[in-house]
mmCIF file of C-alpha atoms and ligand atoms in Angstrom:
data_model
loop_
_atom_site.group_PDB
_atom_site.id
_atom_site.type_symbol
_atom_site.label_atom_id
_atom_site.label_comp_id
_atom_site.label_asym_id
_atom_site.label_seq_id
_atom_site.Cartn_x
_atom_site.Cartn_y
_atom_site.Cartn_z
ATOM 1 C CA MET A 411 30.799 -0.211 -3.957
ATOM 2 C CA LYS A 412 30.821 2.273 -1.071
ATOM 3 C CA MET A 413 27.449 2.953 0.536
ATOM 4 C CA GLN A 414 25.619 5.695 -1.353
ATOM 5 C CA THR A 415 23.259 8.201 0.227
ATOM 6 C CA ILE A 416 20.573 9.623 -2.027
ATOM 7 C CA ARG A 417 18.232 12.280 -0.682
ATOM 8 C CA LEU A 418 14.787 13.050 -2.039
ATOM 9 C CA HIS A 419 13.777 16.638 -1.376
ATOM 10 C CA THR A 420 10.108 15.771 -1.377
ATOM 11 C CA LYS A 421 7.370 17.407 0.728
ATOM 12 C CA SER A 422 8.148 14.890 3.401
ATOM 13 C CA PRO A 423 11.873 14.202 2.826
ATOM 14 C CA SER A 424 13.154 10.713 2.194
ATOM 15 C CA THR A 425 16.708 9.324 2.296
ATOM 16 C CA VAL A 426 17.922 6.182 0.541
ATOM 17 C CA LEU A 427 21.013 4.318 1.737
ATOM 18 C CA CYS A 428 22.244 1.899 -0.851
ATOM 19 C CA GLY A 429 25.114 -0.585 -0.601
ATOM 20 C CA ALA A 430 26.722 -3.187 1.639
ATOM 21 C CA GLY A 431 26.076 -2.327 5.276
ATOM 22 C CA ALA A 432 22.640 -0.799 4.649
ATOM 23 C CA LEU A 433 20.936 -3.445 6.812
ATOM 24 C CA ASP A 434 23.266 -2.614 9.715
ATOM 25 C CA ALA A 435 22.468 1.065 9.183
ATOM 26 C CA ALA A 436 18.751 0.160 9.393
ATOM 27 C CA ALA A 437 19.359 -1.751 12.628
ATOM 28 C CA GLU A 438 21.131 1.287 14.065
ATOM 29 C CA TYR A 439 18.371 3.651 12.892
ATOM 30 C CA LEU A 440 15.622 1.570 14.500
ATOM 31 C CA LYS A 441 17.493 0.684 17.697
ATOM 32 C CA GLY A 442 15.317 1.313 20.752
ATOM 33 C CA LYS A 443 12.339 2.339 18.585
ATOM 34 C CA ASP A 444 8.904 0.788 18.576
ATOM 35 C CA ALA A 445 8.708 -1.076 15.263
ATOM 36 C CA LEU A 446 6.577 -3.627 13.451
ATOM 37 C CA ILE A 447 8.419 -5.396 10.657
ATOM 38 C CA VAL A 448 6.065 -6.486 7.882
ATOM 39 C CA THR A 449 7.495 -9.142 5.602
ATOM 40 C CA ASP A 450 6.213 -12.071 3.533
ATOM 41 C CA THR A 451 6.333 -15.798 4.199
ATOM 42 C CA ASN A 452 9.180 -16.430 1.697
ATOM 43 C CA VAL A 453 11.429 -13.700 3.065
ATOM 44 C CA ASP A 454 10.605 -14.766 6.610
ATOM 45 C CA ARG A 455 11.576 -18.361 5.807
ATOM 46 C CA LEU A 456 14.930 -17.228 4.407
ATOM 47 C CA TYR A 457 15.798 -14.413 6.761
ATOM 48 C CA ALA A 458 14.024 -14.938 10.140
ATOM 49 C CA PRO A 459 17.318 -15.550 12.053
ATOM 50 C CA LEU A 460 19.007 -12.510 10.473
ATOM 51 C CA ILE A 461 15.960 -10.314 11.158
ATOM 52 C CA ALA A 462 15.878 -11.492 14.787
ATOM 53 C CA GLU A 463 19.620 -10.793 15.140
ATOM 54 C CA LYS A 464 19.478 -7.293 13.630
ATOM 55 C CA PHE A 465 16.153 -6.181 15.126
ATOM 56 C CA PRO A 466 15.887 -8.075 18.435
ATOM 57 C CA ALA A 467 13.169 -5.869 19.902
ATOM 58 C CA ALA A 468 10.939 -5.556 16.829
ATOM 59 C CA GLN A 469 7.788 -7.551 16.220
ATOM 60 C CA VAL A 470 7.648 -9.405 12.928
ATOM 61 C CA PHE A 471 4.491 -10.043 10.927
ATOM 62 C CA ALA A 472 4.668 -12.224 7.798
ATOM 63 C CA VAL A 473 1.901 -11.947 5.208
ATOM 64 C CA PRO A 474 1.266 -14.481 2.418
ATOM 65 C CA ALA A 475 3.674 -13.868 -0.478
ATOM 66 C CA GLY A 476 2.830 -12.912 -4.045
ATOM 67 C CA GLU A 477 0.901 -10.410 -6.153
ATOM 68 C CA ARG A 478 -2.375 -12.300 -5.729
ATOM 69 C CA ASN A 479 -2.233 -11.386 -2.026
ATOM 70 C CA LYS A 480 -1.713 -7.670 -2.688
ATOM 71 C CA ASN A 481 -5.316 -7.087 -1.757
ATOM 72 C CA LYS A 482 -7.788 -5.680 0.736
ATOM 73 C CA LYS A 483 -7.685 -8.819 2.878
ATOM 74 C CA THR A 484 -3.916 -8.683 3.424
ATOM 75 C CA LEU A 485 -3.966 -4.919 3.901
ATOM 76 C CA PHE A 486 -6.460 -5.363 6.729
ATOM 77 C CA LEU A 487 -4.408 -8.213 8.215
ATOM 78 C CA ILE A 488 -1.529 -5.733 8.493
ATOM 79 C CA LEU A 489 -3.760 -3.006 9.951
ATOM 80 C CA ASP A 490 -5.205 -5.508 12.477
ATOM 81 C CA GLU A 491 -1.681 -6.457 13.523
ATOM 82 C CA MET A 492 -0.725 -2.790 13.914
ATOM 83 C CA LEU A 493 -3.719 -2.251 16.163
ATOM 84 C CA ARG A 494 -3.036 -5.442 18.134
ATOM 85 C CA SER A 495 0.569 -4.312 18.627
ATOM 86 C CA HIS A 496 -0.649 -0.936 19.943
ATOM 87 C CA LEU A 497 1.377 0.967 17.367
ATOM 88 C CA HIS A 498 1.098 4.702 17.741
ATOM 89 C CA ARG A 499 1.859 7.489 15.311
ATOM 90 C CA SER A 500 5.527 7.663 16.191
ATOM 91 C CA SER A 501 5.985 3.897 15.842
ATOM 92 C CA PHE A 502 7.653 2.503 12.734
ATOM 93 C CA VAL A 503 6.238 0.222 10.091
ATOM 94 C CA VAL A 504 9.193 -1.495 8.440
ATOM 95 C CA ALA A 505 8.398 -3.020 5.035
ATOM 96 C CA LEU A 506 10.973 -5.775 4.585
ATOM 97 C CA GLY A 507 10.364 -7.574 1.301
ATOM 98 C CA GLY A 508 9.705 -7.100 -2.383
ATOM 99 C CA GLY A 509 7.426 -4.572 -4.036
ATOM 100 C CA VAL A 510 4.279 -6.377 -2.923
ATOM 101 C CA VAL A 511 5.143 -6.061 0.779
ATOM 102 C CA GLY A 512 6.491 -2.535 0.251
ATOM 103 C CA ASP A 513 3.333 -1.299 -1.480
ATOM 104 C CA MET A 514 0.962 -2.884 1.054
ATOM 105 C CA ALA A 515 2.854 -2.074 4.253
ATOM 106 C CA GLY A 516 3.411 1.431 2.877
ATOM 107 C CA LEU A 517 -0.330 1.881 2.367
ATOM 108 C CA ALA A 518 -1.050 0.494 5.848
ATOM 109 C CA ALA A 519 1.443 3.013 7.296
ATOM 110 C CA ALA A 520 -0.272 5.836 5.399
ATOM 111 C CA LEU A 521 -3.727 4.826 6.660
ATOM 112 C CA TYR A 522 -3.113 3.863 10.276
ATOM 113 C CA MET A 523 -3.878 6.835 12.537
ATOM 114 C CA ARG A 524 -3.615 8.903 9.327
ATOM 115 C CA GLY A 525 0.082 8.147 9.145
ATOM 116 C CA THR A 526 2.769 6.250 11.048
ATOM 117 C CA ARG A 527 6.510 6.394 10.359
ATOM 118 C CA LEU A 528 7.622 4.234 7.432
ATOM 119 C CA VAL A 529 10.944 2.566 6.617
ATOM 120 C CA GLN A 530 11.496 0.407 3.541
ATOM 121 C CA ILE A 531 14.039 -2.428 3.468
ATOM 122 C CA PRO A 532 13.619 -3.775 -0.077
ATOM 123 C CA THR A 533 14.763 -7.362 -0.641
ATOM 124 C CA THR A 534 14.190 -7.838 -4.400
ATOM 125 C CA LEU A 535 16.108 -6.117 -7.175
ATOM 126 C CA LEU A 536 12.855 -4.592 -8.459
ATOM 127 C CA ALA A 537 12.020 -3.163 -5.050
ATOM 128 C CA GLN A 538 15.557 -1.812 -4.611
ATOM 129 C CA VAL A 539 15.716 -0.034 -7.964
ATOM 130 C CA ASP A 540 12.147 1.168 -8.103
ATOM 131 C CA SER A 541 9.209 0.367 -5.838
ATOM 132 C CA SER A 542 10.705 1.202 -2.417
ATOM 133 C CA VAL A 543 11.665 4.693 -3.585
ATOM 134 C CA GLY A 544 9.304 7.565 -4.329
ATOM 135 C CA GLY A 545 6.339 6.979 -2.043
ATOM 136 C CA LYS A 546 3.796 5.163 -4.227
ATOM 137 C CA THR A 547 1.828 2.660 -2.133
ATOM 138 C CA ALA A 548 -1.172 0.590 -3.209
ATOM 139 C CA ILE A 549 -3.195 -2.594 -3.338
ATOM 140 C CA ASP A 550 -4.969 -4.181 -6.297
ATOM 141 C CA TYR A 551 -8.757 -4.199 -6.088
ATOM 142 C CA ASN A 552 -11.568 -5.717 -8.193
ATOM 143 C CA GLY A 553 -9.111 -6.817 -10.854
ATOM 144 C CA VAL A 554 -7.526 -3.373 -11.205
ATOM 145 C CA LYS A 555 -3.859 -2.912 -10.421
ATOM 146 C CA ASN A 556 -2.775 -0.437 -7.733
ATOM 147 C CA VAL A 557 -6.171 1.253 -7.825
ATOM 148 C CA ILE A 558 -6.397 1.948 -4.079
ATOM 149 C CA GLY A 559 -3.328 3.710 -2.808
ATOM 150 C CA ALA A 560 -1.605 6.795 -1.487
ATOM 151 C CA PHE A 561 1.544 8.793 -2.024
ATOM 152 C CA TYR A 562 3.394 8.282 1.242
ATOM 153 C CA GLN A 563 7.156 8.748 1.498
ATOM 154 C CA PRO A 564 9.250 6.359 3.572
ATOM 155 C CA GLU A 565 11.554 8.431 5.775
ATOM 156 C CA ARG A 566 14.404 5.991 5.086
ATOM 157 C CA VAL A 567 15.032 3.284 2.499
ATOM 158 C CA PHE A 568 17.844 0.813 3.180
ATOM 159 C CA CYS A 569 18.911 -1.161 0.076
ATOM 160 C CA ASP A 570 21.310 -3.920 1.073
ATOM 161 C CA PRO A 571 22.696 -6.126 -1.727
ATOM 162 C CA LEU A 572 22.984 -9.085 0.664
ATOM 163 C CA PHE A 573 19.327 -9.911 -0.025
ATOM 164 C CA LEU A 574 19.950 -10.313 -3.761
ATOM 165 C CA LYS A 575 22.053 -13.447 -3.194
ATOM 166 C CA THR A 576 18.955 -15.584 -2.546
ATOM 167 C CA LEU A 577 16.851 -14.118 -5.365
ATOM 168 C CA PRO A 578 15.819 -16.638 -8.024
ATOM 169 C CA ARG A 579 17.069 -15.756 -11.539
ATOM 170 C CA ARG A 580 13.532 -14.960 -12.590
ATOM 171 C CA GLU A 581 13.252 -12.259 -9.909
ATOM 172 C CA ILE A 582 16.548 -10.756 -11.100
ATOM 173 C CA LYS A 583 14.949 -10.569 -14.541
ATOM 174 C CA CYS A 584 11.996 -8.662 -13.044
ATOM 175 C CA GLY A 585 14.382 -6.108 -11.568
ATOM 176 C CA LEU A 586 16.107 -5.841 -14.935
ATOM 177 C CA GLY A 587 12.725 -4.829 -16.377
ATOM 178 C CA GLU A 588 12.683 -1.620 -14.331
ATOM 179 C CA ILE A 589 16.458 -1.106 -14.823
ATOM 180 C CA ILE A 590 16.109 -1.323 -18.614
ATOM 181 C CA LYS A 591 13.104 1.019 -18.431
ATOM 182 C CA THR A 592 15.318 3.531 -16.620
ATOM 183 C CA GLY A 593 18.010 2.961 -19.248
ATOM 184 C CA LEU A 594 15.541 4.028 -21.938
ATOM 185 C CA LEU A 595 14.788 7.229 -20.016
ATOM 186 C CA ASP A 596 18.367 8.118 -19.116
ATOM 187 C CA ALA A 597 21.009 7.944 -21.847
ATOM 188 C CA ALA A 598 23.983 7.343 -19.514
ATOM 189 C CA ILE A 599 22.256 4.409 -17.792
ATOM 190 C CA GLY A 600 21.138 3.052 -21.192
ATOM 191 C CA ASP A 601 24.714 3.194 -22.522
ATOM 192 C CA LYS A 602 26.049 1.490 -19.398
ATOM 193 C CA ILE A 603 23.583 -1.391 -19.870
ATOM 194 C CA ALA A 604 24.295 -1.686 -23.607
ATOM 195 C CA GLN A 605 28.059 -1.770 -22.984
ATOM 196 C CA ASN A 606 27.819 -4.369 -20.206
ATOM 197 C CA ARG A 607 25.259 -6.851 -21.555
ATOM 198 C CA GLY A 608 27.268 -9.765 -20.229
ATOM 199 C CA ARG A 609 27.254 -8.439 -16.664
ATOM 200 C CA MET A 610 23.509 -8.300 -16.084
ATOM 201 C CA HIS A 611 23.646 -11.107 -13.515
ATOM 202 C CA ASP A 612 26.800 -9.822 -11.783
ATOM 203 C CA LEU A 613 25.521 -8.668 -8.396
ATOM 204 C CA GLY A 614 28.298 -6.082 -7.994
ATOM 205 C CA PHE A 615 27.390 -4.483 -11.310
ATOM 206 C CA LEU A 616 23.667 -4.620 -10.505
ATOM 207 C CA GLN A 617 24.337 -2.824 -7.252
ATOM 208 C CA GLU A 618 26.066 -0.043 -9.162
ATOM 209 C CA LEU A 619 23.159 0.147 -11.634
ATOM 210 C CA ALA A 620 20.665 0.152 -8.749
ATOM 211 C CA ALA A 621 22.256 3.299 -7.305
ATOM 212 C CA ASP A 622 22.122 4.966 -10.768
ATOM 213 C CA CYS A 623 18.431 4.070 -11.161
ATOM 214 C CA ILE A 624 17.553 5.304 -7.674
ATOM 215 C CA ARG A 625 19.347 8.598 -8.332
ATOM 216 C CA PHE A 626 17.405 9.018 -11.598
ATOM 217 C CA LYS A 627 14.077 8.172 -9.965
ATOM 218 C CA ALA A 628 14.778 10.514 -7.027
ATOM 219 C CA HIS A 629 15.354 13.365 -9.467
ATOM 220 C CA VAL A 630 12.044 12.689 -11.271
ATOM 221 C CA VAL A 631 10.036 12.242 -8.048
ATOM 222 C CA GLU A 632 11.408 15.473 -6.546
ATOM 223 C CA GLN A 633 10.017 17.384 -9.514
ATOM 224 C CA ASP A 634 6.633 15.649 -9.676
ATOM 225 C CA GLU A 635 5.998 13.803 -6.434
ATOM 226 C CA THR A 636 2.285 13.163 -6.980
ATOM 227 C CA GLU A 637 2.384 12.701 -10.772
ATOM 228 C CA SER A 638 0.494 15.937 -11.305
ATOM 229 C CA SER A 639 2.732 17.825 -13.752
ATOM 230 C CA GLY A 640 3.067 14.722 -15.912
ATOM 231 C CA LEU A 641 6.833 14.223 -15.594
ATOM 232 C CA ARG A 642 6.564 11.212 -13.265
ATOM 233 C CA LYS A 643 4.472 9.419 -15.898
ATOM 234 C CA CYS A 644 7.753 8.693 -17.709
ATOM 235 C CA LEU A 645 8.481 6.046 -15.036
ATOM 236 C CA ASN A 646 5.513 4.177 -16.482
ATOM 237 C CA MET A 647 7.126 3.387 -19.835
ATOM 238 C CA GLY A 648 5.781 0.034 -21.066
ATOM 239 C CA HIS A 649 3.426 -0.190 -18.092
ATOM 240 C CA THR A 650 0.115 0.466 -19.915
ATOM 241 C CA THR A 651 0.414 -2.685 -22.017
ATOM 242 C CA GLY A 652 2.407 -4.453 -19.279
ATOM 243 C CA HIS A 653 -0.293 -3.883 -16.631
ATOM 244 C CA ALA A 654 -3.037 -4.897 -19.104
ATOM 245 C CA LEU A 655 -1.189 -8.177 -19.737
ATOM 246 C CA GLU A 656 -0.568 -8.662 -16.018
ATOM 247 C CA LEU A 657 -4.298 -8.352 -15.288
ATOM 248 C CA LEU A 658 -5.257 -10.473 -18.271
ATOM 249 C CA CYS A 659 -2.810 -13.354 -17.760
ATOM 250 C CA GLY A 660 -1.288 -12.934 -14.291
ATOM 251 C CA ARG A 661 1.081 -15.890 -14.724
ATOM 252 C CA ARG A 662 4.310 -13.906 -14.691
ATOM 253 C CA SER A 663 5.538 -11.127 -12.422
ATOM 254 C CA HIS A 664 5.238 -7.362 -12.730
ATOM 255 C CA GLY A 665 8.810 -6.810 -13.961
ATOM 256 C CA GLU A 666 8.448 -9.405 -16.710
ATOM 257 C CA TYR A 667 5.254 -7.752 -17.924
ATOM 258 C CA VAL A 668 7.051 -4.396 -17.964
ATOM 259 C CA LEU A 669 9.673 -5.911 -20.287
ATOM 260 C CA ILE A 670 7.010 -7.421 -22.548
ATOM 261 C CA GLY A 671 4.978 -4.178 -22.468
ATOM 262 C CA MET A 672 8.009 -2.100 -23.510
ATOM 263 C CA TRP A 673 8.767 -4.536 -26.317
ATOM 264 C CA LEU A 674 5.206 -4.468 -27.708
ATOM 265 C CA GLU A 675 4.916 -0.693 -27.322
ATOM 266 C CA SER A 676 8.204 -0.184 -29.208
ATOM 267 C CA TYR A 677 6.324 -1.354 -32.340
ATOM 268 C CA ILE A 678 3.594 1.233 -31.702
ATOM 269 C CA ALA A 679 6.288 3.917 -31.279
ATOM 270 C CA GLU A 680 7.788 2.860 -34.604
ATOM 271 C CA GLU A 681 4.446 2.720 -36.461
ATOM 272 C CA GLU A 682 3.332 6.060 -35.044
ATOM 273 C CA GLU A 683 6.699 7.572 -36.021
ATOM 274 C CA ILE A 684 7.490 8.548 -32.459
ATOM 275 C CA CYS A 685 10.872 6.907 -33.008
ATOM 276 C CA SER A 686 12.854 5.622 -35.968
ATOM 277 C CA ARG A 687 12.863 1.916 -36.894
ATOM 278 C CA GLU A 688 16.575 1.834 -36.074
ATOM 279 C CA TYR A 689 15.990 3.166 -32.561
ATOM 280 C CA ALA A 690 13.013 0.810 -31.985
ATOM 281 C CA GLU A 691 15.337 -2.068 -32.882
ATOM 282 C CA GLN A 692 17.913 -0.789 -30.398
ATOM 283 C CA VAL A 693 15.175 -0.695 -27.747
ATOM 284 C CA ARG A 694 14.175 -4.300 -28.484
ATOM 285 C CA SER A 695 17.795 -5.366 -28.445
ATOM 286 C CA LEU A 696 18.230 -3.823 -24.956
ATOM 287 C CA ILE A 697 15.060 -5.568 -23.737
ATOM 288 C CA SER A 698 16.295 -8.896 -25.104
ATOM 289 C CA VAL A 699 19.224 -8.694 -22.659
ATOM 290 C CA ALA A 700 16.667 -9.700 -20.010
ATOM 291 C CA GLU A 701 13.719 -11.167 -21.912
ATOM 292 C CA PRO A 702 14.516 -12.997 -25.129
ATOM 293 C CA LYS A 703 11.056 -14.621 -25.549
ATOM 294 C CA ILE A 704 8.118 -12.287 -26.119
ATOM 295 C CA PRO A 705 4.609 -13.775 -26.280
ATOM 296 C CA SER A 706 1.957 -12.299 -28.554
ATOM 297 C CA PHE A 707 -0.926 -10.341 -27.016
ATOM 298 C CA PRO A 708 -3.597 -12.932 -26.107
ATOM 299 C CA ASN A 709 -6.869 -10.992 -26.276
ATOM 300 C CA ALA A 710 -6.884 -7.493 -27.724
ATOM 301 C CA ARG A 711 -10.454 -6.574 -26.723
ATOM 302 C CA GLU A 712 -9.921 -7.562 -23.062
ATOM 303 C CA GLY A 713 -6.486 -5.889 -23.121
ATOM 304 C CA VAL A 714 -8.019 -2.568 -24.116
ATOM 305 C CA LYS A 715 -10.552 -2.817 -21.275
ATOM 306 C CA TYR A 716 -7.702 -3.081 -18.787
ATOM 307 C CA ALA A 717 -5.598 -0.415 -20.507
ATOM 308 C CA LEU A 718 -8.559 1.988 -20.277
ATOM 309 C CA LEU A 719 -8.358 1.677 -16.469
ATOM 310 C CA ASP A 720 -4.758 2.909 -16.424
ATOM 311 C CA LYS A 721 -4.213 5.837 -14.042
ATOM 312 C CA LYS A 722 -2.318 7.859 -16.663
ATOM 313 C CA ASN A 723 -5.409 8.139 -18.895
ATOM 314 C CA GLU A 724 -7.504 11.242 -19.083
ATOM 315 C CA GLY A 725 -11.017 10.538 -20.331
ATOM 316 C CA LYS A 726 -12.626 7.158 -20.845
ATOM 317 C CA SER A 727 -11.930 6.348 -24.472
ATOM 318 C CA ASN A 728 -8.216 7.068 -24.906
ATOM 319 C CA VAL A 729 -5.179 5.140 -23.790
ATOM 320 C CA SER A 730 -1.982 6.864 -22.646
ATOM 321 C CA LEU A 731 1.314 5.255 -23.613
ATOM 322 C CA ILE A 732 4.804 6.360 -22.630
ATOM 323 C CA LEU A 733 6.945 5.512 -25.626
ATOM 324 C CA PRO A 734 10.650 5.592 -26.447
ATOM 325 C CA LYS A 735 11.518 8.480 -28.754
ATOM 326 C CA ALA A 736 15.311 8.614 -29.043
ATOM 327 C CA ARG A 737 18.333 7.855 -26.824
ATOM 328 C CA GLY A 738 17.267 8.969 -23.310
ATOM 329 C CA GLU A 739 14.055 10.559 -24.608
ATOM 330 C CA TYR A 740 10.414 9.562 -24.377
ATOM 331 C CA ALA A 741 7.027 10.867 -25.518
ATOM 332 C CA GLU A 742 3.481 10.386 -24.283
ATOM 333 C CA LEU A 743 1.070 9.208 -26.969
ATOM 334 C CA ILE A 744 -2.682 9.351 -26.440
ATOM 335 C CA LEU A 745 -4.317 6.733 -28.644
ATOM 336 C CA PRO A 746 -8.058 6.236 -29.199
ATOM 337 C CA ALA A 747 -9.042 2.854 -27.752
ATOM 338 C CA GLU A 748 -10.035 1.440 -31.169
ATOM 339 C CA LYS A 749 -6.625 2.237 -32.638
ATOM 340 C CA TYR A 750 -4.830 0.734 -29.643
ATOM 341 C CA GLU A 751 -6.963 -2.406 -29.997
ATOM 342 C CA LYS A 752 -5.909 -2.714 -33.653
ATOM 343 C CA TYR A 753 -2.268 -2.561 -32.614
ATOM 344 C CA LEU A 754 -2.815 -5.218 -29.943
ATOM 345 C CA GLU A 755 -4.526 -7.477 -32.500
ATOM 346 C CA ARG A 756 -1.498 -7.190 -34.787
ATOM 347 C CA LEU A 757 0.981 -7.740 -31.978
HETATM 348 P P1 NAD B 1106 7.308 -9.539 -4.899
HETATM 349 O O1 NAD B 1106 7.246 -8.608 -3.778
HETATM 350 O O2 NAD B 1106 6.140 -10.426 -5.127
HETATM 351 O O3 NAD B 1106 8.621 -10.431 -4.744
HETATM 352 C C1 NAD B 1106 8.888 -11.426 -5.706
HETATM 353 C C2 NAD B 1106 9.118 -12.796 -5.050
HETATM 354 O O4 NAD B 1106 10.418 -12.803 -4.439
HETATM 355 C C3 NAD B 1106 8.141 -13.118 -3.921
HETATM 356 O O5 NAD B 1106 7.817 -14.465 -3.994
HETATM 357 C C4 NAD B 1106 8.950 -12.837 -2.651
HETATM 358 O O6 NAD B 1106 8.491 -13.586 -1.563
HETATM 359 C C5 NAD B 1106 10.329 -13.229 -3.078
HETATM 360 N N1 NAD B 1106 11.451 -12.580 -2.395
HETATM 361 C C6 NAD B 1106 11.524 -11.325 -1.913
HETATM 362 N N2 NAD B 1106 12.767 -11.079 -1.485
HETATM 363 C C7 NAD B 1106 13.485 -12.193 -1.677
HETATM 364 C C8 NAD B 1106 14.852 -12.547 -1.460
HETATM 365 N N3 NAD B 1106 15.732 -11.666 -0.981
HETATM 366 N N4 NAD B 1106 15.270 -13.798 -1.774
HETATM 367 C C9 NAD B 1106 14.381 -14.694 -2.324
HETATM 368 N N5 NAD B 1106 13.090 -14.423 -2.576
HETATM 369 C C10 NAD B 1106 12.659 -13.165 -2.268
HETATM 370 O O7 NAD B 1106 7.548 -8.785 -6.295
HETATM 371 P P2 NAD B 1106 8.505 -7.570 -6.722
HETATM 372 O O8 NAD B 1106 8.914 -7.896 -8.087
HETATM 373 O O9 NAD B 1106 9.527 -7.277 -5.702
HETATM 374 O O10 NAD B 1106 7.497 -6.336 -6.735
HETATM 375 C C11 NAD B 1106 6.418 -6.294 -7.633
HETATM 376 C C12 NAD B 1106 5.369 -5.351 -7.077
HETATM 377 O O11 NAD B 1106 5.914 -4.035 -6.979
HETATM 378 C C13 NAD B 1106 4.139 -5.250 -7.947
HETATM 379 O O12 NAD B 1106 2.991 -5.358 -7.150
HETATM 380 C C14 NAD B 1106 4.229 -3.857 -8.542
HETATM 381 O O13 NAD B 1106 2.978 -3.289 -8.811
HETATM 382 C C15 NAD B 1106 4.962 -3.108 -7.454
HETATM 383 N N6 NAD B 1106 5.679 -1.916 -7.924
HETATM 384 C C16 NAD B 1106 5.494 -0.763 -7.239
HETATM 385 C C17 NAD B 1106 6.187 0.373 -7.604
HETATM 386 C C18 NAD B 1106 6.037 1.628 -6.786
HETATM 387 O O14 NAD B 1106 6.532 2.671 -7.227
HETATM 388 N N7 NAD B 1106 5.423 1.586 -5.625
HETATM 389 C C19 NAD B 1106 7.083 0.337 -8.674
HETATM 390 C C20 NAD B 1106 7.258 -0.863 -9.365
HETATM 391 C C21 NAD B 1106 6.547 -1.994 -8.971
HETATM 392 N N1 LIG B 1107 7.126 3.057 -10.628
HETATM 393 C C1 LIG B 1107 6.454 4.216 -11.087
HETATM 394 C C2 LIG B 1107 6.554 5.362 -10.158
HETATM 395 O O1 LIG B 1107 7.098 5.264 -9.079
HETATM 396 O O2 LIG B 1107 6.086 6.410 -10.466
#
């Protein structure tokens, strides 16, 4: 696939380059610039020689990998390193990693001197199709996901498929979670997935789908950059229950919980007559392309507590859910906490 350029006409504009050669384009973009590359220990172990070859002048800082390190301590390790490296406002923070690195380095870039330049080089499928694009940055805090954060657009995002070759199958599945979510919001993407079920691990096909998902997300973010009109909430389909499960269990990764959340919420959509039974079954069939085994909800009461902390909620006793309605359509449902708990008990 030829390299695609996708522009986001946001308050502070952002450009995504997606396809083979994107890493070289990043190297060219950052040539001669003052840059701190923030990565994680896994990516560093796999890619240190390539990073050194492409960005010979940049400093590299590797933080401990994994969601459990997406916290205040790691954020301040990054900020300390920025200070130690004498970064100034026109220096670049380059987030080279999955969504965890992207969210944390992005937040550090937003905070340091009230804003340094930010480039994202996403290395997981999930980060390429979703988290590196659109300017949401955050850390988890006191058991609440993404509760401290900022909207801060990267000026460039470089999505190079070369990184996907080393991704474990499980991480591909996580990316498929956000791809399938996009397929439920956009009929053309949904049809493409449904017609190519057997190609969901074909990296060439995934690259094509990634560009489609980025284009869709760019269009949504341009219209509602800071999630104030409500439109951007659609990107959170399945996330209310998914995040609650992630905080409750924490054994799997974000993308897997998104898949499980969408599956469980499809039953609520059906029961609440937001969608027909036939469509809910189609939704579950699409999800099963990536996640054939769905666990039951372990603790409904605790789950509701976490769901009540979701950023989409308005008020303290209702839970907001973004549910599938029909092909390429969604609806927001506001459920009283007690009713949501009853659903979780049954699921
Ligand atoms: P992650 O960053 O933890 O990466 C998953 C694992 O893959 C890690 O162990 C990492 O070290 C490893 N890895 C990264 N690149 C690799 C490569 N090329 N080869 C081999 N291993 C590699 O997780 P993720 O799934 O990328 O991101 C999940 C995070 O993204 C969550 O914290 C979630 O909240 C966030 N997120 C943010 C947004 C947003 O809009 N900002 C959207 C969706 C998700
Ligand atoms: N991943 C949700 C959003 O960017 O809004």
